[in-house]
Coordinates of N, CA and C in Angstrom, one line a residue:
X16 N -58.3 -21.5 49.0 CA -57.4 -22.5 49.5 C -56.4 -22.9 48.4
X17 N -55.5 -22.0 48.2 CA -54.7 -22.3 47.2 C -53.4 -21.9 48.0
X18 N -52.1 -22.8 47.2 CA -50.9 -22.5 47.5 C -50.2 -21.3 47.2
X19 N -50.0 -20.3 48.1 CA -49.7 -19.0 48.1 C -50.8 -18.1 48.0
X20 N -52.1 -18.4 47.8 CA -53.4 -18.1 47.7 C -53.0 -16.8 48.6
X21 N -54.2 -16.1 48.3 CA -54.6 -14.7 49.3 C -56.0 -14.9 49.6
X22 N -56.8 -15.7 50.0 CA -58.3 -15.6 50.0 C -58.4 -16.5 51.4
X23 N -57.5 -16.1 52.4 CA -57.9 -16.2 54.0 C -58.5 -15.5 54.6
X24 N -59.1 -15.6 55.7 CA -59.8 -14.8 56.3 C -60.0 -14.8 57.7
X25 N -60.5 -13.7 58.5 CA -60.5 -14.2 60.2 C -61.4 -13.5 60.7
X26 N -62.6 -14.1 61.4 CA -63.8 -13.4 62.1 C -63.5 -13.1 63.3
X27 N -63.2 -12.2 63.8 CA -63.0 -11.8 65.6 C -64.1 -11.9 66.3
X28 N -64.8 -12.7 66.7 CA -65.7 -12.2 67.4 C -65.7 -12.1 69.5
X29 N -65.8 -10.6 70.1 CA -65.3 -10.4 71.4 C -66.5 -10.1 72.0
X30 N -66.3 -11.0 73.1 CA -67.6 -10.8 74.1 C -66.7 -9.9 75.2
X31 N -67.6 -9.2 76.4 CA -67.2 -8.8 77.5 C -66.4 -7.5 77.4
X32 N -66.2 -6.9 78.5 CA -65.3 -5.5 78.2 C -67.0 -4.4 78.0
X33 N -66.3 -3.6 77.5 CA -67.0 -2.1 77.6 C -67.1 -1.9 76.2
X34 N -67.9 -1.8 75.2 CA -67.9 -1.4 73.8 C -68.0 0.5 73.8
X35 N -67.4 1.0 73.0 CA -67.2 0.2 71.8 C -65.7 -0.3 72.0
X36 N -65.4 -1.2 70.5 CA -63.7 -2.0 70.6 C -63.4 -1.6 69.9
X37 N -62.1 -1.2 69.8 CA -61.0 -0.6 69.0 C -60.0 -2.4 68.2
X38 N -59.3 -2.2 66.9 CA -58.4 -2.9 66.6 C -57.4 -2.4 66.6
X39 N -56.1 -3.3 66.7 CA -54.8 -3.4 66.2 C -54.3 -4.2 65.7
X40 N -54.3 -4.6 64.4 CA -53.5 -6.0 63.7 C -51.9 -5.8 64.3
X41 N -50.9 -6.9 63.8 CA -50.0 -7.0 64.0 C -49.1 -6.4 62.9
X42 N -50.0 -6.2 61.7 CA -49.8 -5.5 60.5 C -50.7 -4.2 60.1
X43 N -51.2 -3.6 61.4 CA -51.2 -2.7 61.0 C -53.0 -2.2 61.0
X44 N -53.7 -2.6 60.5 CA -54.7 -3.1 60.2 C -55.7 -3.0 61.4
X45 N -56.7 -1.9 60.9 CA -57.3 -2.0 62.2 C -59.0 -2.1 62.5
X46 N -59.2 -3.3 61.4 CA -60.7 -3.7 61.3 C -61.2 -5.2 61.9
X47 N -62.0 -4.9 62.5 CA -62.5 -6.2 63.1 C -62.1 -7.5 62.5
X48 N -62.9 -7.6 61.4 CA -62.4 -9.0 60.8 C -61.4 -8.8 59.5
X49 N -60.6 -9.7 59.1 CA -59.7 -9.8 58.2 C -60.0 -10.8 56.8
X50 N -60.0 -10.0 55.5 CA -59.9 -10.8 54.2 C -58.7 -10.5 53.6
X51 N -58.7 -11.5 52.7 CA -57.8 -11.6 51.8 C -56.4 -11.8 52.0
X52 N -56.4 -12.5 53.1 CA -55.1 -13.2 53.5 C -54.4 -14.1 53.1
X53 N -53.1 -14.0 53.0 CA -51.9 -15.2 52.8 C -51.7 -15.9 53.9
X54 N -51.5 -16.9 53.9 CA -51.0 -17.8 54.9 C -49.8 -17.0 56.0
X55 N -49.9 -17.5 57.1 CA -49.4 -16.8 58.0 C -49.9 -16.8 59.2
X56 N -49.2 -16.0 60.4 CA -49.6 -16.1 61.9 C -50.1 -14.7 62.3
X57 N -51.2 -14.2 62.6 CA -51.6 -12.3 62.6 C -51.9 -12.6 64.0
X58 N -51.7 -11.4 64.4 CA -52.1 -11.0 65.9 C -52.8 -9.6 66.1
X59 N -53.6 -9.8 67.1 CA -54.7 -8.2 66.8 C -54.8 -8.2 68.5
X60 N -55.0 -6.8 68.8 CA -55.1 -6.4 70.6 C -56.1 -5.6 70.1
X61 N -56.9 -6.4 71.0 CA -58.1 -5.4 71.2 C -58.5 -4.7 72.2
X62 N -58.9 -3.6 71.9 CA -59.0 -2.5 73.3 C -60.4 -1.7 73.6
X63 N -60.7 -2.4 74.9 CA -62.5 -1.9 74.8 C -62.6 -0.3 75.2
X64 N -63.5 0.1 75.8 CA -63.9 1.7 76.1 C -63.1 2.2 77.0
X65 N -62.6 1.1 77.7 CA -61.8 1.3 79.4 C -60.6 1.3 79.2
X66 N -59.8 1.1 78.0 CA -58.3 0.9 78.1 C -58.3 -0.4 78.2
X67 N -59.2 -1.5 78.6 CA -58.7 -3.0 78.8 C -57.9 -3.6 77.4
X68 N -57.3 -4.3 77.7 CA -56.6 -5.3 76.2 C -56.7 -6.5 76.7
X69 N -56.7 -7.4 74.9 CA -57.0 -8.4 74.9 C -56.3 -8.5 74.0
X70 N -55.1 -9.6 73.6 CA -54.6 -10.0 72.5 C -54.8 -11.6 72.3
X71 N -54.5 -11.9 70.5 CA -54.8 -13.1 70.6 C -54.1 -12.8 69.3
X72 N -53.8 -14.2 68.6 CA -53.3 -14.6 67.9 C -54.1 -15.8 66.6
X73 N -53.9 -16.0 65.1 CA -54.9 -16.5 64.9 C -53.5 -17.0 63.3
X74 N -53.6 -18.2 63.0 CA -52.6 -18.9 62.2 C -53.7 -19.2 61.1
X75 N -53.5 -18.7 59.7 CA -53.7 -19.7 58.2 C -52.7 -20.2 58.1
X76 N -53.4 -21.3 57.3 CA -52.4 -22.5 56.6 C -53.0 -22.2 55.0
X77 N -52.2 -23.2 54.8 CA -52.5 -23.5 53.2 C -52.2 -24.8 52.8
X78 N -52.8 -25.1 51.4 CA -52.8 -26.3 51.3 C -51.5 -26.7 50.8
X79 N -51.0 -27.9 51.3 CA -49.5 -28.6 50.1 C -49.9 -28.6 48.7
X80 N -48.7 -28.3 48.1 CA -48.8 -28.6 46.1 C -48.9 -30.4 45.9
X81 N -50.3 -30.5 45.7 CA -50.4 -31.7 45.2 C -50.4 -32.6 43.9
X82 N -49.9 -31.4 42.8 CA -50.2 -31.5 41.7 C -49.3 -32.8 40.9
X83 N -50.0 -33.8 40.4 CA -49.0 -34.9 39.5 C -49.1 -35.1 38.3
X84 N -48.5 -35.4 37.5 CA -48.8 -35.7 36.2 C -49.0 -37.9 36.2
X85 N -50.0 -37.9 34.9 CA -49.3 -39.2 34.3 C -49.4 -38.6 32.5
X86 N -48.9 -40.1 32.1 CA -48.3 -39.5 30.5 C -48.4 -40.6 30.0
X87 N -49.0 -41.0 28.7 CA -49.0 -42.3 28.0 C -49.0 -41.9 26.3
X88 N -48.1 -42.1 25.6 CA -47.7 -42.3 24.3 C -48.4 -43.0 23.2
X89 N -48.5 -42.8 22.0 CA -49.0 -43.9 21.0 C -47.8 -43.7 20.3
X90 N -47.0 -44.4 19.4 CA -46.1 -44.5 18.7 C -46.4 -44.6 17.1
X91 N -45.4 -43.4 16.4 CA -46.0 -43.4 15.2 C -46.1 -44.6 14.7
X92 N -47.0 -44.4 13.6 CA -47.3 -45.8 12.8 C -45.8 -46.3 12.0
X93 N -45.5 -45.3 10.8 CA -44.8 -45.7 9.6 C -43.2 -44.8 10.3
X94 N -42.8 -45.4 9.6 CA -41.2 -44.7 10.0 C -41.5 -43.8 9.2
X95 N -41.0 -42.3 9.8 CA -41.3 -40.7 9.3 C -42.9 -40.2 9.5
X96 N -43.2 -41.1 9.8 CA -44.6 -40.4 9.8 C -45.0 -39.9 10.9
X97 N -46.0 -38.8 10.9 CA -46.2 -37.5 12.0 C -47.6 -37.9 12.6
X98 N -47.5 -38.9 13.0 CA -49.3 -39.0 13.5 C -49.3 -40.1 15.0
X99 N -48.0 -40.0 15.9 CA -48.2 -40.0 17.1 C -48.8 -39.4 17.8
X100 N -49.0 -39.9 19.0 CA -49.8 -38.9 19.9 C -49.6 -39.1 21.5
X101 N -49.8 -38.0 22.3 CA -49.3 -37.8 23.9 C -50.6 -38.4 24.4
X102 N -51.1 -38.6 25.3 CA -52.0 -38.1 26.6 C -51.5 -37.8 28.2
X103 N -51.7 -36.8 28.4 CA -51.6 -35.6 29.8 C -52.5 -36.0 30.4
X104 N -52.3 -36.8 32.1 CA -53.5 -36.3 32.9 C -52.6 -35.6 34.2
X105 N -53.8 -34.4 34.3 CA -53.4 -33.7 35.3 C -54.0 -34.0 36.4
X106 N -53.6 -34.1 37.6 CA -54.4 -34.5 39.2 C -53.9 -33.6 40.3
X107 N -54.6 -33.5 41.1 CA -54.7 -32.7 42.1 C -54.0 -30.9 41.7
X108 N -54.3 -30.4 40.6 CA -54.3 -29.1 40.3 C -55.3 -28.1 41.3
X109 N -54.4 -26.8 41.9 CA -55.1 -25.6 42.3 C -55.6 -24.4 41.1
X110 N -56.6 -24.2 40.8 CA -57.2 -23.4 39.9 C -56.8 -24.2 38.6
X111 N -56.5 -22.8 38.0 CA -56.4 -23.4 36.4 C -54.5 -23.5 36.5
X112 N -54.8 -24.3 34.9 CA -52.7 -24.5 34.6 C -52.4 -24.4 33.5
X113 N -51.3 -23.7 33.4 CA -50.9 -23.7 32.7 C -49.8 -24.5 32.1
X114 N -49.6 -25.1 30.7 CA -49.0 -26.2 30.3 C -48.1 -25.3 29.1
X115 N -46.9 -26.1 29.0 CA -45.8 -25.6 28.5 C -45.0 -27.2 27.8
X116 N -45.2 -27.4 26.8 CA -44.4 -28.6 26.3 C -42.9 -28.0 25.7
X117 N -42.0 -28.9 25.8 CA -40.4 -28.5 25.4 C -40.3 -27.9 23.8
X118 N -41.9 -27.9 22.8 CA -41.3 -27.5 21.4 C -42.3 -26.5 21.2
X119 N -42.7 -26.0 22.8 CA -43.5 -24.7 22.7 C -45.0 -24.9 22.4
X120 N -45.8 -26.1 22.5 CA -46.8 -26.2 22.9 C -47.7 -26.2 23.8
X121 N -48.9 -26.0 24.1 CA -49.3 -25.2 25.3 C -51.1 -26.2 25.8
X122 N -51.1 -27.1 24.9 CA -52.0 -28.0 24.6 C -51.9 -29.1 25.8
X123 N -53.2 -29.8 26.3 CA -53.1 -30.4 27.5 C -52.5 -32.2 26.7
X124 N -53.4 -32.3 25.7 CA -53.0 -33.6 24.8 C -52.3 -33.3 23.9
X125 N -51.8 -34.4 23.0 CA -50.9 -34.0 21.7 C -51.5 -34.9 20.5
X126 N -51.3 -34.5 19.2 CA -51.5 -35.4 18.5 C -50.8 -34.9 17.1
X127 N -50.5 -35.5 16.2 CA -50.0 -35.6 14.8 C -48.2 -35.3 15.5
X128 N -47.6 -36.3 16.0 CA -46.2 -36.2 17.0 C -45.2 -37.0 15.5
X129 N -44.1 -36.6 15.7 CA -42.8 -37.2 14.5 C -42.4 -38.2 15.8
X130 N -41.6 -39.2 15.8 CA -40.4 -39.8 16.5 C -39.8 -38.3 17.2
X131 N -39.6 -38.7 19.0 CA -39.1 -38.0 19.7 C -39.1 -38.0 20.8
X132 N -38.9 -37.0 21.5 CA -38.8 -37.0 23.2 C -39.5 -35.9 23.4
X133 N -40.3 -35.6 24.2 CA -40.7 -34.7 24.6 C -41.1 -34.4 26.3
X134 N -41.1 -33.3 26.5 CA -41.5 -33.1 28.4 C -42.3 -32.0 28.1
X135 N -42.6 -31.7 29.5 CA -43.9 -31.0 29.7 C -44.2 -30.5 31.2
X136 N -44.1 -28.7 31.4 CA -44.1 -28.5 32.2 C -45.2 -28.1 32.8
X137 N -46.2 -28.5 34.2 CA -47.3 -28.0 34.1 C -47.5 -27.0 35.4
X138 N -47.4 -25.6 35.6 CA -48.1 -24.8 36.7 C -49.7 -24.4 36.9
X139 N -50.0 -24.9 38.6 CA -51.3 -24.5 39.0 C -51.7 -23.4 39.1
X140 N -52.6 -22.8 40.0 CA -52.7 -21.5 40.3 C -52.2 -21.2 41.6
X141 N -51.5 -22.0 42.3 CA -51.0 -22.1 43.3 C -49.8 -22.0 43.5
X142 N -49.1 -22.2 41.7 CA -47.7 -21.8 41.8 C -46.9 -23.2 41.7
X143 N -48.2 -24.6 42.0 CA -46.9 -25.7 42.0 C -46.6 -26.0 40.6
X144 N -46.0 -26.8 40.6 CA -45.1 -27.2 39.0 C -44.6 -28.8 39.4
X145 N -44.9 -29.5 37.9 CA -44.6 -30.7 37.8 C -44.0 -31.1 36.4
X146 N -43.1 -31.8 36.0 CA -42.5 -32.2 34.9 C -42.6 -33.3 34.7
X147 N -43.1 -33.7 33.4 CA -42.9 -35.5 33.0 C -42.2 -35.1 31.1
X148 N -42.3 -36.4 30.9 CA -42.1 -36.6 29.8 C -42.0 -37.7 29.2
X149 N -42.1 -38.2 27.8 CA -41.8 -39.1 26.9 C -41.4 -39.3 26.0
X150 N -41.4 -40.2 25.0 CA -40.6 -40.4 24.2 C -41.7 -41.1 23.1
X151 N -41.9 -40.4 21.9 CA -42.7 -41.0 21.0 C -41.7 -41.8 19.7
X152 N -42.0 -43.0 19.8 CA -40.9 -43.7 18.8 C -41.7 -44.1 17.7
X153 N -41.0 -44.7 16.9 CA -41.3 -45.3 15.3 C -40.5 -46.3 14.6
X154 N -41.3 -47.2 14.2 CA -40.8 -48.4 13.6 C -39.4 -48.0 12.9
X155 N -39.0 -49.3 12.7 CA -37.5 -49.1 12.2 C -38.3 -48.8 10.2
X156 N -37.3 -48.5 9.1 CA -37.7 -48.2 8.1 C -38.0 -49.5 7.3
X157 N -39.4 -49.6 6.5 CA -39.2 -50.9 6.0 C -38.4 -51.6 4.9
X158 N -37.6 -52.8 4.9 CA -36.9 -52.7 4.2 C -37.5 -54.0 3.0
X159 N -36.7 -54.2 2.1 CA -36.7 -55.9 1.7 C -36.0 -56.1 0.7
X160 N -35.1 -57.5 0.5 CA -34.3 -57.9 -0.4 C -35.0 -59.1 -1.2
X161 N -34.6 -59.3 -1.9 CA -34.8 -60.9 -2.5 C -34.0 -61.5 -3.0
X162 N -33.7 -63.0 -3.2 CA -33.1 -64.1 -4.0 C -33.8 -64.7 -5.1
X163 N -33.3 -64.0 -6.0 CA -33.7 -65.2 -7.0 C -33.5 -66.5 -7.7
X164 N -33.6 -67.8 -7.5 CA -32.9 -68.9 -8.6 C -33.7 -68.8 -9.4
X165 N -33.1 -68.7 -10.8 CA -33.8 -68.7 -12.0 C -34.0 -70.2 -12.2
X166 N -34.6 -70.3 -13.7 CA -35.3 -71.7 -14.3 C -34.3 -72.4 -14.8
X167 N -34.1 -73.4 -14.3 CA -32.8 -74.2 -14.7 C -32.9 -75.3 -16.1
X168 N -34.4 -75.1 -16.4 CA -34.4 -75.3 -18.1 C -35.1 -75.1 -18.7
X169 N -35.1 -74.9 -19.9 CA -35.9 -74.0 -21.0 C -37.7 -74.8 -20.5
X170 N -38.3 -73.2 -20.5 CA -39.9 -74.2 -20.3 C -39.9 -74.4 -18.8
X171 N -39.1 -74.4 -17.9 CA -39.2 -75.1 -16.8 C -39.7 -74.6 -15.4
X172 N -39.6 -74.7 -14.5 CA -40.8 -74.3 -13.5 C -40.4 -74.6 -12.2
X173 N -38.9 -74.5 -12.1 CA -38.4 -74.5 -11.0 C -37.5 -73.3 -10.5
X174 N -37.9 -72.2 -11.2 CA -37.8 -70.6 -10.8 C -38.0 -70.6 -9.5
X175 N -37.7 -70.0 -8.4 CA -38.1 -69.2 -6.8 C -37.6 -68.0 -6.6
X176 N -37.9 -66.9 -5.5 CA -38.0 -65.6 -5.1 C -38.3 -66.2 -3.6
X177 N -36.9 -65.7 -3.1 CA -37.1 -65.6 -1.8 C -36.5 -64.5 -1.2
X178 N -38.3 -63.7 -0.6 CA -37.9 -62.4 0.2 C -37.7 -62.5 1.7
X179 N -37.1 -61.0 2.0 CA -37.0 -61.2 3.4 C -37.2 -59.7 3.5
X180 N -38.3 -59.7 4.4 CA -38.7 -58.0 4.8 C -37.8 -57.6 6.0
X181 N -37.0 -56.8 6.4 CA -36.9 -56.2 7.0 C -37.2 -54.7 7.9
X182 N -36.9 -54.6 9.2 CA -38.0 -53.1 9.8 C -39.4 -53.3 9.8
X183 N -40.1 -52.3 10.1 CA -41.5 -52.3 10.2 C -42.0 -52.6 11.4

């Protein structure tokens, strides 16, 4: 039960008539029961010992691509520094998936991230596909200045330093 899947199948089972029965798929096919199907509508006439026929008709489905992403960020610590990190959750995937990030990563989580944007594309085995993305940021750079008044007389003790950090 996967999207575009081939693992359908159909049991004929015919009462009545004159055995033995003959098949005719609508594709061709001319065995009682049917595997390995794609989704689709098949039709089979069946014909007992007598020439009688019987047709019928028999519909797979498949399932909708339910596949979603969520995505949550940690933000570098220090301005320039490389030690952000992603988390990927994947939900309602068919089979396995394959993951594709925008700087060619292929990893479901992330970690040791610079300041950036990133997206991320994820395919099921079903063929669906979902895109998210984020944005890993970093403090502004730290800064700081200071003021100084010096000692306004010999010996004296009315010196100050006054800083101001900026960033961070």
């Amino acid at each position: 039960t996967i999207t575009e899947g081939n693992d359908g199948s159909i049991n004929v089972t015919v009462t009545g008539g004159t055995t033995p029965y003959t098949y005719l798929w609508s594709d061709g096919a001319t065995t009682q029961d049917r595997s390995g199907l794609t989704a689709g509508t098949y039709s089979v006439t069946v014909t007992d010992a007598n020439g009688c026929e019987e047709e019928a008709s028999f519909t797979i489905t498949e399932p909708p691509c339910a596949l979603t992403l969520s995505i949550s960020a940690e933000d570098a610590l220090c301005n320039g520094d490389a030690n952000g990190t992603i988390n990927l959750t994947i939900n309602g995937a068919q089979g396995s998936v394959q993951i594709l990030w925008n700087d060619g990563a292929t990893t479901e989580d992330r970690t040791g991230l610079s300041a950036g944007t990133y997206s991320v594309t994820v395919t099921d085995g079903g063929n669906c596909t979902a895109t998210t993305g984020i944005t890993v940021d970093e403090p502004e750079v730290l800064g700081m200045t200071g003021t100084v008044s010096n000692v306004t007389i010999t010996e004296g003790n009315d010196g100050s330093i006054n800083v101001t950090v900026t960033g961070g």
